[in-house]
Amino acid sequence: MQPNKYFVSEGVNVVEFAVKSHVGVSTMYRYLRGESCPSRERAKFLEKMTKGKVTAAEWRNCDG
């Protein structure tokens, strides 16, 4: 699932997710807009934070 779809379909607040994930809010929005990609390590961590619903590869796809 693409990260943007995850936040909508799961009803997850982007700001709260960013804080819990120790990612800056502006950085998280850059990920979602496809302006930046998380490192491999961070993408794996974000995959865990979504309980596998958004894979590390999807986080690193960088197309929002």
Short mmCIF file of C-alpha atoms in Angstrom, two decimals:
data_model
loop_
_atom_site.label_atom_id
_atom_site.label_comp_id
_atom_site.label_asym_id
_atom_site.label_seq_id
_atom_site.Cartn_x
_atom_site.Cartn_y
_atom_site.Cartn_z
CA MET A 1 0.00 0.00 0.00
CA GLN A 2 1.31 3.45 -0.81
CA PRO A 3 2.03 5.64 2.25
CA ASN A 4 -0.60 8.24 1.32
CA LYS A 5 -3.26 5.55 0.98
CA TYR A 6 -2.24 4.10 4.34
CA PHE A 7 -2.92 7.35 6.17
CA VAL A 8 -6.32 7.77 4.52
CA SER A 9 -7.55 4.18 4.70
CA GLU A 10 -6.33 3.57 8.25
CA GLY A 11 -7.38 6.99 9.53
CA VAL A 12 -3.88 7.64 10.86
CA ASN A 13 -2.89 11.22 11.63
CA VAL A 14 0.32 12.08 9.74
CA VAL A 15 1.64 14.39 12.46
CA GLU A 16 1.06 11.87 15.25
CA PHE A 17 2.63 9.09 13.17
CA ALA A 18 5.69 11.26 12.45
CA VAL A 19 6.16 12.07 16.13
CA LYS A 20 5.80 8.42 17.18
CA SER A 21 8.25 7.42 14.44
CA HIS A 22 10.80 10.06 15.46
CA VAL A 23 10.60 11.62 12.01
CA GLY A 24 10.24 15.35 11.57
CA VAL A 25 6.77 16.37 10.46
CA SER A 26 8.13 18.29 7.47
CA THR A 27 10.29 15.30 6.54
CA MET A 28 7.27 13.00 6.65
CA TYR A 29 5.34 15.35 4.36
CA ARG A 30 8.33 15.38 1.96
CA TYR A 31 8.17 11.57 1.89
CA LEU A 32 4.46 11.71 1.14
CA ARG A 33 4.91 14.26 -1.66
CA GLY A 34 7.72 12.21 -3.18
CA GLU A 35 10.25 14.99 -2.66
CA SER A 36 12.47 12.84 -0.47
CA CYS A 37 12.97 9.18 0.39
CA PRO A 38 13.77 7.62 3.74
CA SER A 39 17.02 5.73 4.14
CA ARG A 40 16.81 1.94 3.97
CA GLU A 41 17.04 1.69 7.74
CA ARG A 42 14.35 4.29 8.30
CA ALA A 43 12.12 2.71 5.65
CA LYS A 44 12.39 -0.63 7.46
CA PHE A 45 11.48 1.10 10.72
CA LEU A 46 8.50 2.82 9.09
CA GLU A 47 7.38 -0.55 7.74
CA LYS A 48 7.34 -1.85 11.31
CA MET A 49 5.43 1.24 12.46
CA THR A 50 2.71 0.47 9.88
CA LYS A 51 2.70 -3.20 10.92
CA GLY A 52 3.80 -4.14 7.42
CA LYS A 53 0.93 -2.42 5.64
CA VAL A 54 3.41 -0.12 3.90
CA THR A 55 6.56 -2.00 2.99
CA ALA A 56 10.05 -0.52 3.08
CA ALA A 57 10.12 -0.71 -0.71
CA GLU A 58 6.92 1.33 -0.90
CA TRP A 59 8.37 3.95 1.44
CA ARG A 60 11.48 4.11 -0.77
CA ASN A 61 9.48 4.32 -4.01
CA CYS A 62 9.35 8.11 -3.55
CA ASP A 63 6.30 8.71 -5.70
CA GLY A 64 4.00 9.55 -2.80
#
